[in-house]
mmCIF file of N, CA and C in Angstrom:
data_model
loop_
_atom_site.group_PDB
_atom_site.id
_atom_site.type_symbol
_atom_site.label_atom_id
_atom_site.label_comp_id
_atom_site.label_asym_id
_atom_site.label_seq_id
_atom_site.Cartn_x
_atom_site.Cartn_y
_atom_site.Cartn_z
ATOM 1 N N MET A 22 60.401 -30.022 -29.991
ATOM 2 C CA MET A 22 60.412 -30.800 -28.962
ATOM 3 C C MET A 22 60.363 -29.907 -27.654
ATOM 4 N N ARG A 23 59.265 -30.519 -26.845
ATOM 5 C CA ARG A 23 58.961 -29.834 -25.559
ATOM 6 C C ARG A 23 59.708 -30.461 -24.343
ATOM 7 N N LEU A 24 60.423 -29.734 -23.483
ATOM 8 C CA LEU A 24 61.155 -30.407 -22.341
ATOM 9 C C LEU A 24 59.852 -30.019 -21.227
ATOM 10 N N THR A 25 59.633 -31.362 -20.752
ATOM 11 C CA THR A 25 58.913 -31.395 -19.384
ATOM 12 C C THR A 25 59.611 -31.990 -18.370
ATOM 13 N N SER A 26 59.558 -31.593 -17.079
ATOM 14 C CA SER A 26 60.315 -32.342 -16.116
ATOM 15 C C SER A 26 59.716 -32.142 -14.686
ATOM 16 N N GLU A 27 59.734 -32.949 -13.929
ATOM 17 C CA GLU A 27 59.107 -33.008 -12.584
ATOM 18 C C GLU A 27 60.253 -32.161 -11.608
ATOM 19 N N LEU A 28 59.583 -31.204 -10.856
ATOM 20 C CA LEU A 28 60.678 -30.368 -10.194
ATOM 21 C C LEU A 28 60.070 -30.255 -8.740
ATOM 22 N N LEU A 29 60.851 -29.828 -7.873
ATOM 23 C CA LEU A 29 60.420 -29.525 -6.592
ATOM 24 C C LEU A 29 60.734 -28.007 -6.248
ATOM 25 N N LEU A 30 59.617 -27.374 -5.782
ATOM 26 C CA LEU A 30 59.895 -26.064 -5.547
ATOM 27 C C LEU A 30 60.796 -25.862 -4.454
ATOM 28 N N SER A 31 61.668 -25.007 -4.714
ATOM 29 C CA SER A 31 62.620 -24.777 -3.775
ATOM 30 C C SER A 31 62.289 -23.682 -2.443
ATOM 31 N N ASP A 32 62.922 -23.431 -1.635
ATOM 32 C CA ASP A 32 62.742 -22.762 -0.204
ATOM 33 C C ASP A 32 62.016 -21.362 -0.537
ATOM 34 N N SER A 33 60.816 -21.259 -0.710
ATOM 35 C CA SER A 33 60.190 -19.982 -0.751
ATOM 36 C C SER A 33 60.751 -18.646 -1.474
ATOM 37 N N VAL A 34 61.391 -19.070 -2.615
ATOM 38 C CA VAL A 34 61.933 -17.949 -3.304
ATOM 39 C C VAL A 34 61.023 -17.776 -4.653
ATOM 40 N N CYS A 35 59.905 -16.884 -4.042
ATOM 41 C CA CYS A 35 59.133 -16.504 -5.085
ATOM 42 C C CYS A 35 59.410 -14.914 -5.350
ATOM 43 N N SER A 36 59.609 -14.704 -6.578
ATOM 44 C CA SER A 36 60.282 -13.483 -7.044
ATOM 45 C C SER A 36 59.707 -12.801 -8.198
ATOM 46 N N GLY A 37 59.862 -11.345 -8.223
ATOM 47 C CA GLY A 37 59.335 -10.722 -9.386
ATOM 48 C C GLY A 37 60.429 -10.451 -10.294
ATOM 49 N N ILE A 38 60.475 -10.666 -11.568
ATOM 50 C CA ILE A 38 61.682 -10.253 -12.466
ATOM 51 C C ILE A 38 60.998 -9.348 -13.548
ATOM 52 N N GLU A 39 61.920 -8.289 -13.276
ATOM 53 C CA GLU A 39 61.578 -6.947 -14.157
ATOM 54 C C GLU A 39 61.930 -7.246 -15.686
ATOM 55 N N SER A 40 60.957 -6.813 -16.375
ATOM 56 C CA SER A 40 60.898 -7.141 -17.706
ATOM 57 C C SER A 40 61.928 -5.857 -18.475
ATOM 58 N N LYS A 41 62.649 -6.621 -19.556
ATOM 59 C CA LYS A 41 63.311 -5.549 -20.379
ATOM 60 C C LYS A 41 62.665 -4.477 -20.899
ATOM 61 N N GLN A 42 63.608 -3.467 -21.435
ATOM 62 C CA GLN A 42 62.956 -2.136 -21.916
ATOM 63 C C GLN A 42 62.532 -2.606 -23.312
ATOM 64 N N PRO A 43 61.460 -1.947 -23.845
ATOM 65 C CA PRO A 43 60.933 -0.887 -23.280
ATOM 66 C C PRO A 43 59.641 -0.882 -22.399
ATOM 67 N N ASN A 44 59.328 -2.386 -22.330
ATOM 68 C CA ASN A 44 58.208 -2.702 -21.175
ATOM 69 C C ASN A 44 58.631 -2.475 -19.839
ATOM 70 N N SER A 45 57.473 -2.225 -19.113
ATOM 71 C CA SER A 45 57.812 -1.997 -17.719
ATOM 72 C C SER A 45 56.633 -2.689 -16.829
ATOM 73 N N ALA A 46 57.185 -3.783 -16.363
ATOM 74 C CA ALA A 46 56.431 -4.872 -15.560
ATOM 75 C C ALA A 46 57.212 -5.668 -14.664
ATOM 76 N N VAL A 47 56.481 -6.358 -13.558
ATOM 77 C CA VAL A 47 57.247 -7.121 -12.595
ATOM 78 C C VAL A 47 56.434 -8.679 -13.048
ATOM 79 N N ARG A 48 57.247 -9.518 -13.696
ATOM 80 C CA ARG A 48 56.815 -10.693 -14.017
ATOM 81 C C ARG A 48 57.064 -11.876 -12.750
ATOM 82 N N LYS A 49 56.124 -12.440 -12.477
ATOM 83 C CA LYS A 49 56.003 -13.388 -11.290
ATOM 84 C C LYS A 49 56.772 -14.728 -11.648
ATOM 85 N N CYS A 50 57.794 -14.886 -10.977
ATOM 86 C CA CYS A 50 58.538 -16.237 -11.261
ATOM 87 C C CYS A 50 58.929 -17.055 -9.820
ATOM 88 N N VAL A 51 59.112 -18.217 -9.913
ATOM 89 C CA VAL A 51 59.705 -18.985 -8.742
ATOM 90 C C VAL A 51 60.908 -19.586 -9.084
ATOM 91 N N ARG A 52 61.684 -19.848 -8.191
ATOM 92 C CA ARG A 52 62.837 -20.646 -8.218
ATOM 93 C C ARG A 52 62.592 -22.009 -7.975
ATOM 94 N N VAL A 53 62.872 -22.939 -8.786
ATOM 95 C CA VAL A 53 62.634 -24.385 -8.617
ATOM 96 C C VAL A 53 63.948 -25.198 -8.661
ATOM 97 N N GLN A 54 63.807 -26.266 -8.019
ATOM 98 C CA GLN A 54 65.254 -27.291 -8.100
ATOM 99 C C GLN A 54 64.705 -28.507 -8.563
ATOM 100 N N LEU A 55 65.455 -28.924 -9.723
ATOM 101 C CA LEU A 55 65.223 -30.138 -10.307
ATOM 102 C C LEU A 55 65.459 -31.506 -9.490
ATOM 103 N N ILE A 56 64.705 -32.331 -9.280
ATOM 104 C CA ILE A 56 64.853 -33.684 -8.576
ATOM 105 C C ILE A 56 66.019 -34.527 -9.327
ATOM 106 N N LYS A 57 65.985 -34.277 -10.642
ATOM 107 C CA LYS A 57 67.120 -35.260 -11.499
ATOM 108 C C LYS A 57 68.268 -34.778 -11.334
ATOM 109 N N ASN A 58 68.855 -33.529 -11.164
ATOM 110 C CA ASN A 58 70.158 -33.421 -11.055
ATOM 111 C C ASN A 58 70.572 -32.169 -9.932
ATOM 112 N N GLY A 59 69.442 -31.595 -9.261
ATOM 113 C CA GLY A 59 69.723 -30.572 -8.270
ATOM 114 C C GLY A 59 69.845 -29.231 -8.616
ATOM 115 N N LYS A 60 69.796 -28.964 -9.835
ATOM 116 C CA LYS A 60 70.161 -27.584 -10.282
ATOM 117 C C LYS A 60 68.867 -26.941 -10.134
ATOM 118 N N LYS A 61 69.010 -25.409 -9.989
ATOM 119 C CA LYS A 61 68.017 -24.523 -9.477
ATOM 120 C C LYS A 61 67.988 -23.518 -10.811
ATOM 121 N N ILE A 62 66.400 -23.375 -11.259
ATOM 122 C CA ILE A 62 66.210 -22.571 -12.279
ATOM 123 C C ILE A 62 64.998 -21.718 -11.910
ATOM 124 N N ALA A 63 64.726 -20.857 -12.737
ATOM 125 C CA ALA A 63 63.664 -19.819 -12.581
ATOM 126 C C ALA A 63 62.601 -20.261 -13.593
ATOM 127 N N ALA A 64 61.359 -20.197 -12.995
ATOM 128 C CA ALA A 64 60.268 -20.677 -13.778
ATOM 129 C C ALA A 64 59.352 -19.750 -13.737
ATOM 130 N N PHE A 65 58.490 -19.188 -14.866
ATOM 131 C CA PHE A 65 57.515 -18.234 -15.093
ATOM 132 C C PHE A 65 56.078 -18.977 -14.504
ATOM 133 N N VAL A 66 55.382 -18.102 -13.749
ATOM 134 C CA VAL A 66 54.160 -18.382 -13.413
ATOM 135 C C VAL A 66 52.917 -17.640 -14.161
ATOM 136 N N PRO A 67 52.378 -18.417 -15.144
ATOM 137 C CA PRO A 67 51.339 -17.595 -16.025
ATOM 138 C C PRO A 67 50.139 -17.077 -15.286
ATOM 139 N N ASN A 68 49.122 -16.460 -15.839
ATOM 140 C CA ASN A 68 48.104 -15.864 -15.507
ATOM 141 C C ASN A 68 48.062 -15.102 -13.919
ATOM 142 N N ASP A 69 47.402 -14.128 -13.922
ATOM 143 C CA ASP A 69 47.168 -13.015 -12.841
ATOM 144 C C ASP A 69 46.651 -14.012 -11.517
ATOM 145 N N GLY A 70 47.488 -14.051 -10.733
ATOM 146 C CA GLY A 70 46.864 -14.779 -9.422
ATOM 147 C C GLY A 70 47.178 -16.113 -9.001
ATOM 148 N N CYS A 71 48.017 -16.655 -10.162
ATOM 149 C CA CYS A 71 48.343 -18.044 -10.030
ATOM 150 C C CYS A 71 49.480 -18.366 -8.934
ATOM 151 N N LEU A 72 50.314 -17.477 -8.655
ATOM 152 C CA LEU A 72 51.225 -17.408 -7.642
ATOM 153 C C LEU A 72 50.617 -17.952 -6.355
ATOM 154 N N ASN A 73 49.563 -17.664 -6.225
ATOM 155 C CA ASN A 73 48.759 -18.005 -4.923
ATOM 156 C C ASN A 73 48.635 -19.597 -4.692
ATOM 157 N N PHE A 74 48.680 -20.242 -5.961
ATOM 158 C CA PHE A 74 48.314 -21.668 -5.693
ATOM 159 C C PHE A 74 49.754 -22.388 -5.510
ATOM 160 N N ILE A 75 50.742 -21.798 -5.296
ATOM 161 C CA ILE A 75 51.735 -22.521 -5.210
ATOM 162 C C ILE A 75 52.629 -22.245 -3.833
ATOM 163 N N ASP A 76 52.817 -23.343 -3.210
ATOM 164 C CA ASP A 76 53.500 -23.219 -1.920
ATOM 165 C C ASP A 76 54.917 -23.912 -1.794
ATOM 166 N N GLU A 77 55.502 -23.327 -0.783
ATOM 167 C CA GLU A 77 56.896 -24.068 -0.543
ATOM 168 C C GLU A 77 56.749 -25.381 -0.705
ATOM 169 N N ASN A 78 57.827 -26.291 -1.116
ATOM 170 C CA ASN A 78 58.146 -27.547 -1.364
ATOM 171 C C ASN A 78 57.183 -28.412 -2.146
ATOM 172 N N ASP A 79 56.202 -27.771 -2.720
ATOM 173 C CA ASP A 79 55.238 -28.563 -3.808
ATOM 174 C C ASP A 79 55.966 -28.921 -4.931
ATOM 175 N N GLU A 80 55.420 -30.049 -5.253
ATOM 176 C CA GLU A 80 56.235 -30.735 -6.492
ATOM 177 C C GLU A 80 55.340 -30.041 -7.913
ATOM 178 N N VAL A 81 56.274 -29.449 -8.816
ATOM 179 C CA VAL A 81 55.636 -28.792 -9.905
ATOM 180 C C VAL A 81 56.244 -29.492 -11.003
ATOM 181 N N LEU A 82 55.346 -29.241 -12.208
ATOM 182 C CA LEU A 82 55.933 -29.916 -13.343
ATOM 183 C C LEU A 82 56.013 -28.424 -14.351
ATOM 184 N N VAL A 83 57.148 -28.404 -15.118
ATOM 185 C CA VAL A 83 57.432 -27.443 -15.705
ATOM 186 C C VAL A 83 57.491 -27.673 -17.336
ATOM 187 N N ALA A 84 57.326 -26.804 -18.242
ATOM 188 C CA ALA A 84 57.549 -27.070 -19.611
ATOM 189 C C ALA A 84 58.244 -26.009 -20.108
ATOM 190 N N GLY A 85 58.928 -26.167 -21.408
ATOM 191 C CA GLY A 85 59.721 -25.226 -22.039
ATOM 192 C C GLY A 85 58.784 -23.961 -22.335
ATOM 193 N N PHE A 86 59.418 -22.795 -22.543
ATOM 194 C CA PHE A 86 58.760 -21.353 -22.570
ATOM 195 C C PHE A 86 59.251 -20.652 -23.682
ATOM 196 N N GLY A 87 58.561 -20.832 -24.800
ATOM 197 C CA GLY A 87 59.177 -20.154 -26.085
ATOM 198 C C GLY A 87 60.148 -20.772 -26.972
ATOM 199 N N ARG A 88 61.153 -19.877 -27.216
ATOM 200 C CA ARG A 88 62.284 -20.640 -28.043
ATOM 201 C C ARG A 88 63.136 -21.534 -27.062
ATOM 202 N N SER A 89 63.473 -22.667 -27.850
ATOM 203 C CA SER A 89 64.082 -23.862 -27.184
ATOM 204 C C SER A 89 65.576 -23.359 -26.712
ATOM 205 N N GLY A 90 66.017 -23.345 -25.353
ATOM 206 C CA GLY A 90 67.232 -22.916 -24.992
ATOM 207 C C GLY A 90 67.239 -21.540 -24.715
ATOM 208 N N HIS A 91 66.490 -20.554 -24.890
ATOM 209 C CA HIS A 91 66.537 -19.152 -24.872
ATOM 210 C C HIS A 91 65.526 -18.622 -24.078
ATOM 211 N N ALA A 92 65.509 -17.386 -23.712
ATOM 212 C CA ALA A 92 64.467 -16.752 -22.781
ATOM 213 C C ALA A 92 63.554 -16.180 -23.843
ATOM 214 N N LYS A 93 62.287 -16.152 -23.426
ATOM 215 C CA LYS A 93 61.280 -15.729 -24.144
ATOM 216 C C LYS A 93 60.737 -14.312 -23.924
ATOM 217 N N GLY A 94 60.571 -13.472 -25.058
ATOM 218 C CA GLY A 94 60.191 -12.068 -24.860
ATOM 219 C C GLY A 94 60.805 -11.136 -23.928
ATOM 220 N N ASP A 95 60.395 -10.644 -22.912
ATOM 221 C CA ASP A 95 61.088 -9.742 -22.243
ATOM 222 C C ASP A 95 61.462 -9.820 -20.761
ATOM 223 N N ILE A 96 61.428 -11.288 -20.700
ATOM 224 C CA ILE A 96 61.611 -11.775 -19.307
ATOM 225 C C ILE A 96 63.054 -12.382 -19.359
ATOM 226 N N PRO A 97 64.160 -11.750 -19.067
ATOM 227 C CA PRO A 97 65.688 -12.131 -18.929
ATOM 228 C C PRO A 97 65.817 -13.222 -18.134
ATOM 229 N N GLY A 98 66.298 -14.397 -18.661
ATOM 230 C CA GLY A 98 66.972 -15.651 -18.033
ATOM 231 C C GLY A 98 65.783 -16.587 -17.502
ATOM 232 N N VAL A 99 64.557 -16.429 -18.086
ATOM 233 C CA VAL A 99 63.542 -17.417 -17.621
ATOM 234 C C VAL A 99 63.132 -18.238 -19.025
ATOM 235 N N ARG A 100 63.384 -19.573 -18.926
ATOM 236 C CA ARG A 100 63.273 -20.611 -19.986
ATOM 237 C C ARG A 100 62.060 -21.446 -19.853
ATOM 238 N N PHE A 101 61.505 -21.506 -18.410
ATOM 239 C CA PHE A 101 60.536 -22.497 -18.237
ATOM 240 C C PHE A 101 59.247 -21.702 -17.495
ATOM 241 N N LYS A 102 58.213 -22.422 -17.768
ATOM 242 C CA LYS A 102 56.799 -22.093 -17.113
ATOM 243 C C LYS A 102 56.424 -23.202 -16.309
ATOM 244 N N ILE A 103 55.529 -22.653 -15.313
ATOM 245 C CA ILE A 103 54.890 -23.735 -14.520
ATOM 246 C C ILE A 103 53.699 -24.250 -15.253
ATOM 247 N N VAL A 104 53.395 -25.585 -15.154
ATOM 248 C CA VAL A 104 52.156 -26.259 -15.652
ATOM 249 C C VAL A 104 51.407 -26.910 -14.825
ATOM 250 N N LYS A 105 51.853 -27.661 -13.893
ATOM 251 C CA LYS A 105 51.222 -28.416 -12.936
ATOM 252 C C LYS A 105 51.676 -28.240 -11.565
ATOM 253 N N VAL A 106 50.829 -28.159 -10.519
ATOM 254 C CA VAL A 106 51.288 -27.957 -9.167
ATOM 255 C C VAL A 106 50.565 -29.139 -8.329
ATOM 256 N N SER A 107 51.250 -30.141 -7.931
ATOM 257 C CA SER A 107 50.890 -30.976 -7.023
ATOM 258 C C SER A 107 49.930 -32.250 -7.862
ATOM 259 N N GLY A 108 50.367 -32.209 -9.065
ATOM 260 C CA GLY A 108 49.578 -33.096 -9.940
ATOM 261 C C GLY A 108 48.310 -32.555 -10.490
ATOM 262 N N VAL A 109 48.068 -31.360 -10.324
ATOM 263 C CA VAL A 109 46.749 -30.587 -10.924
ATOM 264 C C VAL A 109 47.281 -29.509 -11.699
ATOM 265 N N ALA A 110 46.640 -29.316 -12.994
ATOM 266 C CA ALA A 110 46.966 -28.356 -13.775
ATOM 267 C C ALA A 110 46.800 -27.074 -13.168
ATOM 268 N N LEU A 111 47.662 -25.954 -13.473
ATOM 269 C CA LEU A 111 47.507 -24.726 -12.922
ATOM 270 C C LEU A 111 46.369 -23.801 -13.603
ATOM 271 N N LEU A 112 46.002 -24.168 -14.664
ATOM 272 C CA LEU A 112 45.083 -23.526 -15.364
ATOM 273 C C LEU A 112 43.509 -23.770 -14.784
ATOM 274 N N ALA A 113 43.528 -25.170 -14.411
ATOM 275 C CA ALA A 113 42.217 -25.783 -13.758
ATOM 276 C C ALA A 113 42.054 -25.167 -12.321
ATOM 277 N N LEU A 114 43.139 -24.729 -11.744
ATOM 278 C CA LEU A 114 43.150 -24.122 -10.304
ATOM 279 C C LEU A 114 42.779 -22.637 -10.480
ATOM 280 N N PHE A 115 43.151 -22.209 -11.459
ATOM 281 C CA PHE A 115 43.035 -20.633 -11.796
ATOM 282 C C PHE A 115 41.538 -20.509 -12.217
ATOM 283 N N LYS A 116 40.802 -21.385 -13.055
ATOM 284 C CA LYS A 116 39.577 -21.458 -13.351
ATOM 285 C C LYS A 116 38.630 -22.050 -12.480
ATOM 286 N N GLU A 117 39.286 -22.454 -11.291
ATOM 287 C CA GLU A 117 38.359 -23.005 -9.950
ATOM 288 C C GLU A 117 37.608 -24.277 -10.681
ATOM 289 N N LYS A 118 38.001 -25.006 -11.469
ATOM 290 C CA LYS A 118 37.512 -26.326 -12.041
ATOM 291 C C LYS A 118 37.828 -27.489 -10.843
ATOM 292 N N LYS A 119 39.138 -27.385 -10.261
ATOM 293 C CA LYS A 119 39.611 -28.369 -9.404
ATOM 294 C C LYS A 119 40.283 -27.643 -8.265
ATOM 295 N N GLU A 120 40.517 -28.450 -7.251
ATOM 296 C CA GLU A 120 41.172 -28.066 -6.003
ATOM 297 C C GLU A 120 42.365 -28.818 -5.845
ATOM 298 N N LYS A 121 43.275 -28.036 -4.958
ATOM 299 C CA LYS A 121 44.708 -28.579 -4.670
ATOM 300 C C LYS A 121 44.395 -29.609 -3.783
ATOM 301 N N PRO A 122 44.918 -30.879 -3.940
ATOM 302 C CA PRO A 122 44.876 -31.878 -2.992
ATOM 303 C C PRO A 122 45.685 -31.588 -1.483
ATOM 304 N N ARG A 123 44.914 -32.117 -0.596
ATOM 305 C CA ARG A 123 45.600 -31.735 0.757
ATOM 306 C C ARG A 123 46.599 -32.639 1.386
ATOM 307 N N SER A 124 47.777 -32.821 0.931
ATOM 308 C CA SER A 124 48.612 -33.926 1.293
ATOM 309 C C SER A 124 49.551 -33.556 2.293
#
């Protein structure tokens, strides 16, 4: 079962989370706030450069990331990944198939 939920990107908290040992990298994550209950969670931004497509107060769609209820791989505390931004798939923006709407 995959968890998907509409979320609102919180106030400009785009951060890098360092991976666990023995890996050495800074994984790009954003803090998002659930519309449903107001909780703030960390969500992973896939692909190199996709962080540029996400702005403050954008509505994003997140999906579960890896094992249900647990962090995936070497990213501690991150259980979700960004799938859509402003109703447009993040992968389509990355591959330049679509543009982000100007609302």
